[in-house]
Every structure is written in structure tokens, then in C-alpha cells.
XYZ file of C-alpha atoms in Angstrom:
326
model
C 131.293 80.817 78.924
C 128.079 82.003 77.269
C 126.926 85.508 78.181
C 123.545 84.500 79.739
C 125.224 82.010 82.079
C 127.871 84.525 83.085
C 125.235 87.185 83.779
C 123.116 84.766 85.801
C 126.100 83.813 87.946
C 126.907 87.437 88.675
C 123.270 88.126 89.554
C 123.124 85.146 91.911
C 126.119 86.570 93.763
C 123.968 89.604 94.621
C 120.621 87.851 95.159
C 120.825 87.557 98.959
C 121.635 91.253 99.362
C 118.878 92.291 96.964
C 116.403 90.086 98.794
C 117.416 91.711 102.079
C 116.875 95.176 100.586
C 113.470 94.212 99.201
C 112.358 92.485 102.394
C 113.213 95.520 104.519
C 111.247 97.734 102.139
C 108.231 95.511 101.572
C 107.964 93.439 104.758
C 106.808 90.408 102.774
C 108.927 87.456 101.676
C 106.690 86.753 98.692
C 106.761 90.355 97.497
C 110.514 90.577 98.081
C 111.054 87.538 95.888
C 108.836 89.081 93.211
C 110.874 92.297 93.323
C 114.158 90.420 92.993
C 112.789 88.378 90.098
C 111.659 91.559 88.344
C 115.162 92.979 88.816
C 116.623 89.891 87.139
C 114.205 90.230 84.221
C 115.270 93.830 83.708
C 118.925 92.894 83.912
C 118.457 90.141 81.360
C 117.209 92.746 78.883
C 120.256 94.970 79.302
C 122.841 94.803 76.532
C 126.435 93.845 77.437
C 128.540 96.832 78.469
C 125.600 99.043 79.482
C 126.105 98.456 83.220
C 129.406 99.593 84.703
C 128.645 99.173 88.409
C 126.504 96.036 88.620
C 125.997 96.135 92.406
C 124.825 99.745 92.327
C 122.639 99.146 89.282
C 120.939 96.153 90.871
C 120.289 98.003 94.141
C 118.823 100.968 92.264
C 116.538 98.831 90.123
C 115.376 96.755 93.088
C 114.590 99.917 95.040
C 112.609 101.356 92.133
C 110.642 98.136 91.780
C 109.898 98.190 95.514
C 108.875 101.841 95.349
C 106.368 101.024 92.605
C 105.021 98.129 94.671
C 104.672 100.290 97.783
C 102.820 102.978 95.842
C 100.494 100.391 94.327
C 99.920 98.928 97.787
C 99.021 102.362 99.178
C 96.583 102.909 96.322
C 94.913 99.586 97.167
C 95.006 100.417 100.921
C 96.816 97.194 101.740
C 99.106 96.593 104.714
C 100.996 93.306 104.265
C 102.727 92.170 107.413
C 105.359 89.479 107.334
C 105.127 86.735 109.955
C 108.770 86.611 111.027
C 110.607 86.282 114.333
C 110.823 89.473 116.333
C 113.906 88.559 118.342
C 116.292 90.490 116.102
C 115.439 94.145 115.768
C 118.062 96.296 114.002
C 119.151 99.642 115.330
C 117.357 102.006 112.925
C 119.916 104.758 113.485
C 122.948 102.756 112.463
C 124.032 101.536 109.047
C 124.859 97.857 108.819
C 126.943 95.626 106.613
C 124.734 94.677 103.631
C 126.082 91.138 103.690
C 125.170 90.802 107.361
C 121.781 92.265 106.517
C 121.310 89.491 103.979
C 122.062 86.882 106.632
C 119.499 88.334 109.033
C 116.838 89.275 106.482
C 114.369 86.727 107.827
C 114.631 88.160 111.342
C 112.917 91.480 110.622
C 111.217 92.586 113.826
C 107.444 92.676 113.863
C 107.416 96.042 115.585
C 109.753 97.605 113.043
C 107.586 96.382 110.181
C 104.524 97.900 111.815
C 106.248 101.269 112.032
C 107.705 101.091 108.535
C 104.225 100.542 107.153
C 103.228 103.931 108.565
C 105.818 105.711 106.439
C 105.101 107.045 102.981
C 106.688 104.979 100.176
C 109.375 107.601 99.595
C 110.180 107.852 103.323
C 110.448 104.097 103.570
C 112.770 103.823 100.578
C 115.006 106.637 101.810
C 115.218 105.258 105.344
C 115.897 101.657 104.369
C 118.471 102.461 101.709
C 120.417 105.003 103.753
C 120.123 103.856 107.351
C 120.233 100.129 106.724
C 122.308 99.821 103.544
C 124.413 103.000 103.515
C 123.289 104.092 100.057
C 124.297 107.749 99.424
C 121.534 110.340 99.263
C 122.549 111.279 95.733
C 121.601 107.783 94.579
C 118.450 107.708 96.677
C 117.385 111.037 95.171
C 117.467 109.555 91.683
C 115.318 106.619 92.811
C 112.582 108.640 94.529
C 112.692 111.529 92.074
C 113.823 114.204 94.535
C 116.902 116.313 95.152
C 119.600 114.923 97.469
C 118.565 117.490 100.092
C 114.933 116.378 99.853
C 115.978 112.725 100.040
C 117.920 113.479 103.200
C 114.843 115.125 104.714
C 112.758 112.070 103.843
C 115.193 109.799 105.676
C 115.390 112.153 108.639
C 111.624 112.336 108.993
C 111.365 108.561 108.693
C 114.126 108.065 111.263
C 112.231 110.154 113.824
C 109.039 108.217 113.221
C 110.784 104.846 113.391
C 112.680 105.626 116.586
C 109.530 106.829 118.263
C 107.481 103.913 116.974
C 109.871 101.131 117.951
C 110.591 102.466 121.419
C 107.755 100.350 122.768
C 108.386 97.330 120.518
C 108.870 95.034 123.521
C 105.380 95.915 124.733
C 103.943 95.265 121.275
C 105.595 91.866 121.099
C 104.392 90.990 124.596
C 100.820 91.884 123.671
C 101.138 89.830 120.489
C 102.297 86.851 122.562
C 99.342 87.231 124.934
C 96.858 87.227 122.071
C 98.616 84.218 120.568
C 98.329 82.414 123.922
C 94.629 83.396 124.075
C 93.979 81.786 120.679
C 95.944 78.666 121.662
C 93.933 78.297 124.876
C 90.656 78.527 122.957
C 91.794 75.895 120.466
C 92.923 73.602 123.284
C 89.750 74.137 125.289
C 91.967 75.117 128.222
C 89.823 77.012 130.734
C 92.659 77.395 133.229
C 94.949 78.967 130.615
C 92.217 81.387 129.592
C 91.589 82.454 133.173
C 95.302 83.161 133.585
C 95.193 85.537 130.603
C 92.045 87.427 131.552
C 91.720 90.216 134.084
C 89.272 89.229 136.856
C 87.009 92.130 135.801
C 87.375 91.580 132.048
C 84.435 92.679 129.883
C 83.457 91.228 126.514
C 81.181 93.144 124.154
C 79.770 91.732 120.936
C 77.455 93.147 118.274
C 74.287 91.456 117.102
C 75.960 90.131 113.976
C 77.962 87.784 116.182
C 75.744 86.649 119.038
C 72.273 85.110 119.114
C 69.174 87.010 120.132
C 69.189 85.343 123.547
C 72.797 86.148 124.365
C 73.731 89.372 126.184
C 75.767 91.888 124.209
C 78.004 92.434 127.207
C 79.330 89.960 129.768
C 81.773 90.520 132.609
C 84.110 88.496 134.771
C 86.977 86.194 133.844
C 85.141 82.892 134.277
C 82.019 84.057 132.454
C 84.027 85.422 129.546
C 86.294 82.364 129.419
C 83.427 79.886 129.430
C 81.557 81.905 126.814
C 84.654 82.088 124.646
C 85.253 78.337 124.755
C 81.908 77.775 123.053
C 83.581 79.009 119.896
C 86.613 76.692 120.125
C 85.709 74.848 116.942
C 85.393 78.054 114.922
C 88.663 79.356 116.340
C 90.444 76.113 115.481
C 89.236 76.124 111.886
C 89.265 79.805 110.986
C 90.860 81.848 113.805
C 93.911 83.889 112.839
C 96.236 86.293 114.572
C 96.164 89.756 113.031
C 97.044 93.376 113.580
C 93.838 95.365 113.844
C 94.361 99.111 113.589
C 97.977 98.495 114.569
C 97.212 96.396 117.674
C 97.309 92.599 118.110
C 93.939 90.895 117.778
C 92.143 87.943 116.227
C 90.057 87.485 113.103
C 87.778 84.744 111.840
C 88.142 84.400 108.100
C 86.576 81.310 106.489
C 87.703 80.984 102.877
C 89.816 84.088 103.475
C 86.750 86.290 103.884
C 86.780 88.503 106.959
C 83.731 87.673 109.064
C 84.636 88.539 112.663
C 87.307 90.659 114.319
C 88.252 90.552 117.991
C 90.006 93.632 119.320
C 91.569 93.485 122.780
C 92.707 95.980 125.362
C 95.583 94.707 127.463
C 96.809 96.179 130.727
C 99.425 94.750 133.120
C 99.783 91.604 130.983
C 96.077 90.789 131.267
C 93.246 91.141 128.779
C 90.811 93.646 130.283
C 88.445 94.189 127.357
C 87.408 92.213 124.289
C 85.215 93.580 121.524
C 83.787 91.131 119.002
C 82.877 92.824 115.707
C 80.806 91.199 112.997
C 78.837 94.059 111.488
C 80.099 94.440 107.867
C 80.206 98.220 107.958
C 82.371 98.226 111.081
C 84.632 95.517 109.676
C 85.191 97.619 106.558
C 86.433 100.498 108.705
C 89.190 98.417 110.297
C 92.779 98.272 109.081
C 93.547 94.558 109.288
C 96.923 93.049 108.458
C 97.353 89.285 108.394
C 100.757 87.657 108.729
C 101.921 86.381 105.351
C 103.796 83.100 105.250
C 106.702 82.492 102.910
C 105.276 79.076 102.041
C 102.575 80.806 100.042
C 99.042 79.487 99.714
C 95.735 81.218 100.012
C 96.022 82.054 103.699
C 97.179 85.575 104.306
C 96.606 86.809 100.753
C 93.665 89.047 101.580
C 93.793 92.400 103.343
C 90.969 94.543 104.758
C 92.435 97.990 105.293
C 89.834 100.638 104.586
C 90.427 102.893 107.566
C 91.858 102.857 111.057
C 94.745 104.872 112.429
C 97.301 103.750 109.840
C 94.962 104.550 106.953
C 94.084 107.923 108.457
C 97.780 108.789 108.767
C 98.449 107.919 105.134
C 95.482 109.916 103.898
C 96.494 112.904 106.010
C 100.040 112.836 104.633
C 98.703 112.711 101.071
C 96.439 115.700 101.757
C 99.313 117.674 103.251
C 101.741 116.724 100.510
C 103.983 114.933 103.011
C 105.113 112.435 100.402
C 106.151 115.101 97.960
C 108.652 117.108 99.947
């Protein structure tokens, strides 16, 4: 058998596991596939006999590729969020079988991805490799450029943040479902469904970039808000998208993938109690918006507007304090 074919077969035997590693680190199917492909390209340039432990070598290279991608993402202030089922959420404090991880890679929980995005790149790499794939700290240290002790501290700090952040994942998912139902009701023109989602005393505020001069900036009451919202059913059908806005479920209007309007929502007791409609460009630029990315590709979901918000503030604060360099 020719060497290239033999090498390709051995790589394919590890592809699912490498994809699972990359998906946990990056939270994006498209980016995970890119990382795995880059790993294959690097392997194809290695001379025969240079790699003794192929599985370990592949994991290390994939992790380094992902680390570079995460650092580049942070520099661009992007927050990709994969649109995947949230029904399977791994226990972040327990290592799992890498092969089983490969089988469940597409079931990464939405809430876990949100929390992972708040970690520094080095924290994320250390946590994913150790807690999810049982990679020793000595190997992780070489990947992130730290000592084994420092790598252990990175994973420990990440573990605390993840456990605290995913404790309320059920509430996050429920709020996401409510916003999804809100968008569906608008698209269907279903007044009754909208009324069921809105608190009787709901208030909707909108800036002057969104409403006409004759419309009030603030309206109150479920029926008034619902009827006013249904006037935009056509726009919602064509351009409305679910999104995370400053870490909370919301809606955006993005014709030709350009952010034009953002709807933030406050939810209490499974009812929407407040809606803010933002269209002013300066305010939009301050939001951290993450759109679900679909594995099928295409233009939708390829843009990100993340120039501020809580997640951005946390990252900037950690860079100022040297939190990513410990």
C-alpha cells in the first residue's frame, strides 16, 4: 500500500475524535472542520517515522490549531455560537470516553457553549482537553506554553467558571425557547400565541431609528404590544433571527447579513415583561451579538457584531489583569 493512502486511512480512524475535540473548543461545526483539515495538512507534511504516537500527535496539533483560532477570534471580538441541540449537556467535572464524545459531538449544549466562550483561550483549551478528554496536564502545558502547574490552574479556574455558569442552563434554554416561540408567533401572525407569551403589563420601548415620528417610543399592555409587533410580521419572516445579545436570548433583524435592529427581552416567570427595540447604530455597535451558525454553511450566520457587552468586558478585564497569562 502506498504511504499517502496508508496515512490517510490512519487519519480517518481518528477524524471523529479530532472533530469532537475541535467542536468542544470552538463551538462551531464549520470551524471544527477547518481545524481538523488543517491538522491533516500538517500531518501530510510530516516525514515517515517522525510521529511515534499518532493519536497524541493529532490531538496536540488539533488543540494548537484551535488555540490559534480562539486567539484570532478574541482579537476580532467575535463570539461564534453553534446552533445545536441542548438536550445533552456533559458533566463538566467528569472526564468522558473520547470515542463517546465523538458520538455526541453534535449535541453540545447551548448553555455550555455560552459559558465556554467567556473563558480565555488558554482556559478553554485546558478545560476541554483535561476535563472532557483526559489529556494529562504535562501535554496541555506544552500546547498552551505554560508549566504543568500553571496548566492545572487554568483548568481549575475554568472548571469553577463553567460549573457556576451552567448551573442555570435550564433557565437559559427555557428563555431561548420562549424567544423562539415569540418569533414563530410573529411570523405566523398568531395574536393568541403572542398574548400567551407576554406578561399582561409588558412594556415595549423603541428608539427613533426604529419607529416612525408618529409612533410612541413606549407602549404598554399585552394586547397593545402584540398588535404593534404583528405589524412587523413581514420583516420578521424575511430577516428575523434568533441571537444571543449580551449573553441573553433575543432577536435581530439582519437583511443581507447586516445588523439593523436588535430586540432584547426581559423574561420573568416564563413571560416576556419587557422588550427593547434598538436601531441606533452606536447602540448596536456596543452589543455583543452571537448568531447561531449552521453546519450547512451559507451566508447566514457568518457575521458577528461583538464590540462590547458583558462578555466583551470580561475578556478585556482578564487581558488587563493578565488572567490569560498565569
